[in-house]
Coordinates of C-alpha atoms in Angstrom, one line a residue:
X1 CA 14.0 -0.8 -27.0
X2 CA 10.2 -0.7 -27.2
X3 CA 9.9 -1.8 -23.6
X4 CA 12.2 1.0 -22.5
X5 CA 10.2 3.5 -24.5
X6 CA 7.0 2.3 -22.8
X7 CA 8.6 2.7 -19.4
X8 CA 9.7 6.3 -20.4
X9 CA 6.2 7.0 -21.5
X10 CA 5.0 5.8 -18.1
X11 CA 7.2 8.2 -16.3
X12 CA 6.1 11.1 -18.4
X13 CA 2.4 10.5 -18.3
X14 CA 0.4 12.9 -16.2
X15 CA 3.3 15.1 -15.1
X16 CA 2.6 18.4 -16.9
X17 CA -0.1 19.6 -14.5
X18 CA 1.9 18.9 -11.3
X19 CA 5.5 19.5 -12.5
X20 CA 5.8 23.2 -11.7
X21 CA 4.3 22.9 -8.2
X22 CA 6.1 19.8 -7.1
X23 CA 9.5 20.7 -8.7
X24 CA 9.5 24.0 -7.0
X25 CA 8.8 22.3 -3.7
X26 CA 11.5 19.8 -4.3
X27 CA 14.1 22.1 -5.6
X28 CA 14.8 23.6 -2.2
X29 CA 15.1 20.1 -0.6
X30 CA 17.5 18.9 -3.3
X31 CA 19.6 22.0 -3.1
X32 CA 20.5 21.5 0.5
X33 CA 20.8 17.7 0.3
X34 CA 23.0 17.8 -2.9
X35 CA 26.1 19.1 -1.1
X36 CA 28.8 16.5 -0.8
X37 CA 29.8 17.6 2.6
X38 CA 28.8 20.4 5.0
X39 CA 31.1 21.1 7.9
X40 CA 32.6 17.7 7.5
X41 CA 29.2 16.0 7.3
X42 CA 27.4 14.2 4.5
X43 CA 23.8 15.2 3.8
X44 CA 21.5 12.6 2.3
X45 CA 18.0 13.4 1.1
X46 CA 15.3 10.9 1.8
X47 CA 11.8 10.9 0.5
X48 CA 9.1 8.8 2.2
X49 CA 5.3 8.6 2.7
X50 CA 5.4 8.2 6.5
X51 CA 3.3 11.2 7.4
X52 CA 0.2 9.6 8.9
X53 CA 0.0 8.4 12.6
X54 CA 0.4 4.7 11.8
X55 CA 2.4 2.6 14.2
X56 CA 4.9 1.5 11.5
X57 CA 5.5 5.2 10.4
X58 CA 6.5 6.0 14.0
X59 CA 8.9 3.1 14.0
X60 CA 10.5 4.2 10.7
X61 CA 11.0 7.8 11.8
X62 CA 12.5 6.8 15.2
X63 CA 15.0 4.6 13.4
X64 CA 16.0 7.6 11.3
X65 CA 16.6 9.6 14.4
X66 CA 18.6 6.8 16.0
X67 CA 20.7 6.5 12.9
X68 CA 21.6 10.2 13.1
X69 CA 22.5 9.8 16.8
X70 CA 24.8 6.9 16.0
X71 CA 26.2 8.5 12.9
X72 CA 26.7 12.2 13.7
X73 CA 28.6 12.7 10.5
X74 CA 25.6 11.8 8.3
X75 CA 22.5 14.0 8.1
X76 CA 19.2 12.6 6.7
X77 CA 17.2 15.4 5.2
X78 CA 13.7 14.0 5.1
X79 CA 11.0 14.9 2.6
X80 CA 7.7 13.4 4.0
X81 CA 5.0 13.2 1.3
X82 CA 1.4 12.1 2.1
X83 CA 0.9 8.6 0.7
X84 CA -1.8 9.8 -1.7
X85 CA 0.6 12.1 -3.5
X86 CA 3.8 10.1 -3.0
X87 CA 3.8 8.1 -6.3
X88 CA 3.0 11.1 -8.4
X89 CA 5.9 13.0 -6.8
X90 CA 8.2 10.1 -7.3
X91 CA 7.3 9.9 -11.0
X92 CA 7.8 13.7 -11.4
X93 CA 11.3 13.5 -9.8
X94 CA 12.1 10.5 -11.9
X95 CA 11.2 12.2 -15.1
X96 CA 13.6 15.0 -14.3
X97 CA 16.3 12.6 -13.0
X98 CA 16.0 14.3 -9.7
X99 CA 15.2 11.5 -7.2
X100 CA 16.2 11.8 -3.6
X101 CA 19.3 10.0 -2.5
X102 CA 17.3 7.4 -0.7
X103 CA 13.7 6.6 -1.7
X104 CA 10.8 4.5 -0.4
X105 CA 9.8 2.3 -3.4
X106 CA 6.9 0.1 -4.4
X107 CA 7.6 -3.2 -6.2
X108 CA 6.7 -4.5 -9.6
X109 CA 5.0 -2.1 -12.0
X110 CA 6.2 0.9 -10.0
X111 CA 9.8 -0.2 -9.7
X112 CA 10.4 -1.3 -13.3
X113 CA 10.3 2.1 -15.0
X114 CA 12.8 3.5 -12.5
X115 CA 15.2 0.6 -13.3
X116 CA 14.7 1.0 -17.0
X117 CA 15.6 4.6 -16.7
X118 CA 18.8 3.7 -14.8
X119 CA 17.7 5.8 -11.8
X120 CA 18.4 3.3 -9.1
X121 CA 21.7 1.7 -7.9
X122 CA 21.8 -2.1 -7.7
X123 CA 22.7 -3.4 -4.3
X124 CA 23.7 -7.0 -5.0
X125 CA 27.0 -6.6 -3.3
X126 CA 25.2 -5.7 -0.1
X127 CA 22.8 -8.7 0.0
X128 CA 24.8 -10.7 2.5
X129 CA 23.1 -8.3 5.0
X130 CA 19.7 -9.8 4.3
X131 CA 19.8 -13.1 2.5
X132 CA 19.6 -15.0 5.8
X133 CA 16.4 -13.4 7.0
X134 CA 14.5 -12.4 3.8
X135 CA 13.2 -15.2 1.6
X136 CA 13.4 -14.8 -2.2
X137 CA 9.6 -14.3 -2.3
X138 CA 10.0 -11.1 -0.2
X139 CA 12.9 -9.8 -2.4
X140 CA 11.4 -10.7 -5.8
X141 CA 9.2 -7.7 -6.2
X142 CA 12.2 -5.4 -5.9
X143 CA 14.4 -7.4 -8.2
X144 CA 14.7 -6.9 -12.0
X145 CA 16.6 -9.5 -13.9
X146 CA 19.4 -10.6 -11.6
X147 CA 19.8 -7.2 -9.9
X148 CA 18.3 -6.3 -6.5
X149 CA 17.3 -2.6 -6.2
X150 CA 15.6 -2.3 -2.8
X151 CA 15.0 -4.0 0.5
X152 CA 11.4 -4.4 1.8
X153 CA 10.4 -3.4 5.3
X154 CA 6.9 -4.8 5.8
X155 CA 4.2 -7.1 4.5
X156 CA 0.9 -5.4 4.1
X157 CA -2.4 -7.0 3.6
X158 CA -4.7 -4.3 2.3
X159 CA -8.1 -5.9 2.6
X160 CA -8.7 -6.6 6.3
X161 CA -12.3 -6.2 7.3
X162 CA -12.4 -4.9 10.9
X163 CA -15.8 -5.3 12.4
X164 CA -17.6 -4.3 15.6
X165 CA -18.8 -7.6 17.1
X166 CA -21.5 -6.0 19.1
X167 CA -23.0 -4.1 16.2
X168 CA -23.1 -7.2 13.9
X169 CA -24.6 -9.3 16.7
X170 CA -27.5 -6.8 17.0
X171 CA -28.5 -7.7 13.5
X172 CA -28.1 -11.5 13.9
X173 CA -24.5 -12.1 13.0
X174 CA -22.5 -13.6 15.8
X175 CA -19.9 -14.6 13.2
X176 CA -18.8 -12.5 10.3
X177 CA -20.8 -13.4 7.1
X178 CA -19.0 -16.1 5.1
X179 CA -20.8 -15.5 1.8
X180 CA -21.4 -12.3 -0.2
X181 CA -25.2 -12.8 0.0
X182 CA -25.0 -12.9 3.8
X183 CA -22.6 -9.9 3.7
X184 CA -25.1 -7.8 1.8
X185 CA -27.9 -9.0 4.1
X186 CA -25.9 -7.7 7.1
X187 CA -25.4 -4.4 5.3
X188 CA -29.1 -4.0 4.7
X189 CA -30.0 -5.0 8.3
X190 CA -27.4 -2.6 9.7
X191 CA -28.8 0.2 7.6
X192 CA -32.4 -0.6 8.5
X193 CA -31.3 -0.5 12.2
X194 CA -30.0 3.0 11.8
X195 CA -26.3 2.1 11.8
X196 CA -23.7 3.0 9.2
X197 CA -22.6 -0.4 7.8
X198 CA -19.1 0.6 6.5
X199 CA -16.8 3.4 7.4
X200 CA -15.0 4.6 4.3
X201 CA -12.4 7.4 3.9
X202 CA -11.9 7.7 0.2
X203 CA -10.7 11.3 0.0
X204 CA -7.3 10.0 -1.1
X205 CA -9.0 7.7 -3.6
X206 CA -6.8 4.7 -3.2
X207 CA -8.9 2.8 -0.6
X208 CA -11.7 1.7 -3.0
X209 CA -9.1 0.7 -5.6
X210 CA -6.5 -1.0 -3.3
X211 CA -8.4 -2.3 -0.2
X212 CA -11.7 -3.1 -2.0
X213 CA -11.2 -3.8 -5.6
X214 CA -8.0 -5.8 -5.2
X215 CA -9.7 -8.5 -3.2
X216 CA -13.2 -8.3 -4.7
X217 CA -11.7 -8.6 -8.1
X218 CA -9.7 -11.6 -7.0
X219 CA -12.8 -13.3 -5.6
X220 CA -14.5 -13.1 -9.0
X221 CA -11.6 -13.5 -11.5
X222 CA -8.9 -15.5 -9.6
X223 CA -5.3 -14.4 -8.9
X224 CA -3.9 -14.6 -12.4
X225 CA -6.3 -12.0 -13.9
X226 CA -4.2 -8.9 -13.5
X227 CA -1.1 -10.6 -14.9
X228 CA -3.2 -11.7 -17.8
X229 CA -4.3 -8.1 -18.4
X230 CA -0.7 -7.0 -18.4
X231 CA 0.1 -9.7 -21.0
X232 CA -2.9 -8.7 -23.1
X233 CA -4.5 -12.1 -22.4
X234 CA -7.5 -10.5 -20.6
X235 CA -9.2 -7.2 -20.4
X236 CA -10.8 -5.0 -17.7
X237 CA -14.0 -5.2 -19.6
X238 CA -14.2 -9.0 -19.1
X239 CA -17.5 -9.9 -17.4
X240 CA -16.1 -11.2 -14.2
X241 CA -14.1 -8.1 -13.6
X242 CA -17.1 -5.9 -14.3
X243 CA -19.0 -7.9 -11.7
X244 CA -16.2 -6.9 -9.2
X245 CA -16.6 -3.2 -10.0
X246 CA -20.4 -3.7 -9.6
X247 CA -19.9 -4.6 -6.0
X248 CA -18.8 -1.0 -5.3
X249 CA -21.8 0.2 -7.2
X250 CA -24.1 -2.0 -5.2
X251 CA -22.7 -1.0 -1.9
X252 CA -23.0 2.7 -2.9
X253 CA -26.7 2.3 -3.9
X254 CA -27.4 0.5 -0.6
X255 CA -25.9 3.6 1.1
X256 CA -23.5 1.2 2.9
X257 CA -20.9 4.0 3.4
X258 CA -20.9 7.1 5.5
X259 CA -22.3 10.1 3.6
X260 CA -19.0 12.0 3.8
X261 CA -16.8 9.1 2.5
X262 CA -15.2 11.2 -0.2
X263 CA -14.4 14.1 2.1
X264 CA -13.0 11.8 4.8
X265 CA -9.4 10.6 4.8
X266 CA -8.2 7.2 5.9
X267 CA -7.3 8.2 9.4
X268 CA -10.6 9.9 10.0
X269 CA -12.4 6.7 8.7
X270 CA -10.5 4.6 11.2
X271 CA -11.5 7.0 14.0
X272 CA -15.1 6.9 12.8
X273 CA -15.1 3.1 13.1
X274 CA -13.2 3.0 16.4
X275 CA -15.7 5.5 17.9
X276 CA -18.5 3.0 17.2
X277 CA -20.1 5.1 14.4
X278 CA -19.9 2.2 11.8
X279 CA -20.0 -1.5 12.0
X280 CA -17.2 -2.3 9.6
X281 CA -14.0 -0.8 8.2
X282 CA -11.9 -2.2 5.4
X283 CA -8.3 -1.3 5.4
X284 CA -4.7 -2.6 5.8
X285 CA -3.3 -4.9 8.4
X286 CA -1.0 -2.1 9.6
X287 CA -3.9 -0.1 11.1
X288 CA -4.6 -3.1 13.5
X289 CA -2.2 -1.2 15.8
X290 CA -4.7 1.7 16.1
X291 CA -7.9 -0.3 16.0
X292 CA -7.0 -3.2 18.4
X293 CA -3.5 -3.4 19.7
X294 CA -3.2 0.1 21.2
X295 CA -7.0 0.4 21.9
X296 CA -8.3 -0.4 25.4
X297 CA -11.5 -1.6 23.7
X298 CA -9.7 -3.7 21.1
X299 CA -11.4 -6.9 22.1
X300 CA -14.8 -5.7 20.7
X301 CA -13.3 -5.6 17.2
X302 CA -12.8 -8.7 15.1
X303 CA -11.1 -9.2 11.8
X304 CA -12.2 -11.1 8.7
X305 CA -11.6 -11.4 4.9
X306 CA -14.0 -10.5 2.1
X307 CA -16.4 -13.5 1.8
X308 CA -16.7 -15.9 -1.1
X309 CA -18.9 -14.9 -4.1
X310 CA -21.3 -17.1 -6.0
X311 CA -19.5 -18.5 -9.0
X312 CA -16.2 -16.8 -8.2
X313 CA -13.0 -18.2 -9.6
X314 CA -10.9 -16.9 -6.7
X315 CA -9.9 -18.6 -3.4
X316 CA -11.9 -17.1 -0.6
X317 CA -9.2 -17.8 1.9
X318 CA -6.7 -15.5 0.2
X319 CA -5.9 -12.0 1.4
X320 CA -4.6 -9.3 -0.9
X321 CA -1.1 -8.5 0.1
X322 CA 2.1 -6.9 -1.0
X323 CA 5.6 -6.7 0.3
X324 CA 6.3 -2.9 0.3
X325 CA 8.2 0.1 1.5
X326 CA 11.3 -1.0 -0.2
X327 CA 14.3 1.2 0.6
X328 CA 16.5 2.0 -2.5
X329 CA 19.4 4.2 -3.4
X330 CA 19.6 6.7 -6.2
X331 CA 22.1 5.9 -8.9
X332 CA 25.1 8.2 -9.6
X333 CA 26.0 9.3 -6.1
X334 CA 29.6 10.2 -5.5
X335 CA 31.7 7.8 -3.4
X336 CA 31.2 9.6 -0.1
X337 CA 27.4 9.8 -0.4
X338 CA 27.2 6.3 -1.8
X339 CA 29.0 4.9 1.3
X340 CA 26.8 6.9 3.6
X341 CA 23.6 5.7 1.8
X342 CA 24.8 2.1 2.1
X343 CA 25.5 2.6 5.8
X344 CA 22.1 4.0 6.3
X345 CA 20.4 1.1 4.4
X346 CA 22.3 -1.5 6.5
X347 CA 21.3 0.2 9.7
X348 CA 17.7 1.0 8.8
X349 CA 16.6 -2.4 7.5
X350 CA 17.8 -5.1 9.8
X351 CA 16.5 -7.7 12.3
X352 CA 15.9 -5.0 14.9
X353 CA 13.6 -3.1 12.6
X354 CA 11.5 -6.2 11.8
X355 CA 11.3 -7.1 15.5
X356 CA 10.2 -3.5 16.4
X357 CA 7.5 -3.7 13.7
X358 CA 6.3 -7.0 15.0
X359 CA 6.1 -5.7 18.5
X360 CA 4.0 -2.8 17.1
X361 CA 1.6 -5.3 15.5
X362 CA 3.0 -5.1 11.9
X363 CA 3.4 -8.1 9.7
X364 CA 6.9 -8.4 8.2
X365 CA 8.3 -10.5 5.4
X366 CA 11.4 -11.5 7.4
X367 CA 12.2 -14.8 9.0
X368 CA 12.8 -13.6 12.6
X369 CA 11.8 -14.8 16.0
X370 CA 8.5 -13.2 17.2
X371 CA 9.3 -11.1 20.2
X372 CA 7.7 -12.2 23.5
X373 CA 5.9 -8.9 23.7
X374 CA 4.1 -9.4 20.4
X375 CA 0.3 -8.8 20.7
X376 CA -2.2 -11.7 20.5
X377 CA -3.8 -9.7 17.8
X378 CA -0.8 -9.9 15.6
X379 CA -0.9 -13.7 15.9
X380 CA -4.5 -13.6 14.9
X381 CA -3.7 -11.4 11.9
X382 CA -0.9 -13.8 10.8
X383 CA -3.2 -16.7 11.0
X384 CA -5.9 -14.9 9.0
X385 CA -3.5 -13.9 6.2
X386 CA -1.5 -17.2 6.1
X387 CA -3.7 -19.1 3.6
X388 CA -2.5 -17.5 0.3
X389 CA -1.9 -14.1 -1.1
X390 CA -3.8 -12.3 -3.8
X391 CA -2.2 -9.5 -5.8
X392 CA -2.9 -5.8 -4.9
X393 CA -4.2 -3.9 -7.9
X394 CA -1.8 -1.0 -7.8
X395 CA 1.2 -3.2 -7.3
X396 CA 0.6 -4.8 -10.7
X397 CA -1.1 -2.1 -12.8
X398 CA 0.8 1.1 -13.8
X399 CA -0.1 4.3 -12.0
X400 CA -1.8 6.2 -14.8
X401 CA -4.2 3.3 -15.3
X402 CA -4.8 3.1 -11.5
X403 CA -5.7 6.8 -11.5
X404 CA -8.4 6.2 -14.0
X405 CA -9.8 3.3 -12.0
X406 CA -9.8 5.4 -8.8
X407 CA -11.6 8.3 -10.4
X408 CA -14.2 5.8 -11.8
X409 CA -14.8 4.1 -8.5
X410 CA -15.2 7.4 -6.7
X411 CA -17.7 8.5 -9.3
X412 CA -19.8 5.4 -8.7
X413 CA -20.1 6.3 -5.0
X414 CA -21.9 9.5 -5.9
X415 CA -24.1 7.9 -8.6
X416 CA -22.2 8.8 -11.7
X417 CA -21.4 6.3 -14.4
X418 CA -21.8 2.6 -14.5
X419 CA -19.4 -0.4 -13.8
X420 CA -19.3 -1.1 -17.5
X421 CA -18.2 2.5 -18.3
X422 CA -15.6 2.4 -15.6
X423 CA -14.2 -0.8 -17.0
X424 CA -14.2 0.6 -20.5
X425 CA -12.4 3.8 -19.4
X426 CA -9.8 1.8 -17.6
X427 CA -9.2 -0.5 -20.5
X428 CA -8.8 2.5 -22.8
X429 CA -6.3 4.0 -20.5
X430 CA -4.3 0.8 -20.5
X431 CA -4.5 0.5 -24.3
X432 CA -3.3 4.1 -24.7
X433 CA -0.4 3.5 -22.3
X434 CA 0.8 0.6 -24.2

């Protein structure tokens, strides 16, 4: 009972300020999609975060189009929500028991409250569709108890350092720095040479938390730290984790980032790097499509992981990764809509999807043959990320605590606060949540 109450509290936290705006926006969508049939057709609503020009987003939207072509009796009414707002909107809809019929879901800490609230339909009786191509490790994050609630579409490593080989070579680094000390040395030399060391687009706030702190924290604390925090066996105020936050503070004080980092979104930051205005960019494995695979100048960019830190407890070969974009079905649909939703799920997530993603340079969690047209860059990415996986911060820690962390990290970039204060605020948010 206490656990369910905690999950309910999670769903309700932080919703008052956004409820009226978002509910009003969603009301119209749900009204059209809620009809059981329209002119003999079934309308399903689907909420997803596929609004930015990433290669995987294009694949997903084309598959929706193809499904509607092959199933003219089923209409998919899409509600595309920018990724930075997606989880907040999902929480809002969940609090009002007003989820879309089909939803894109995150695993672990984000999925559990939806399951506790009985808002998702288990899909165990459909699993023969995927058991042969998806290992248990890929499915586990979308499973609660013995029930499966969603099927993942991709494996994302959030911490890939893309670097301009020519710019680093100009300051004496023909290979990417393999220690934190060398990394900071390169940052200083790039800055002294009049180059922006790192392109950062933190307008949406998640990059510093997800792409930076996930792996920097792991380097200092080891991969069991976040689980220990959740089990109250460790705290965000522990010295090793404060050291990880201090890296963001150090980079900010060194002016490692572009001056408009907090006014630039993630796509703009990618463009800034691609255009040769910065020497490095830290982002997900998915954007390899834009930076190298689809770029005529892709060869001038290399990829690396965050280097080892002195005295760190983490494995420097690990990359921070999560199996994500799980597709789930709302509970309580009538028979006709349930059948249509299951038909969509079987079509949308299958071997063809995984192969299309691979061909676009996206790492997938499925056991499928790599297409012959797969990019050499994808193989390089798979090799880089094959030596162990560290947890992603916001896939383990609940959203309202993540929000406090993101605000604190962003404040550090403009000289407000200290790493110790950020850690204290985040721990207080965690304690209040529990």
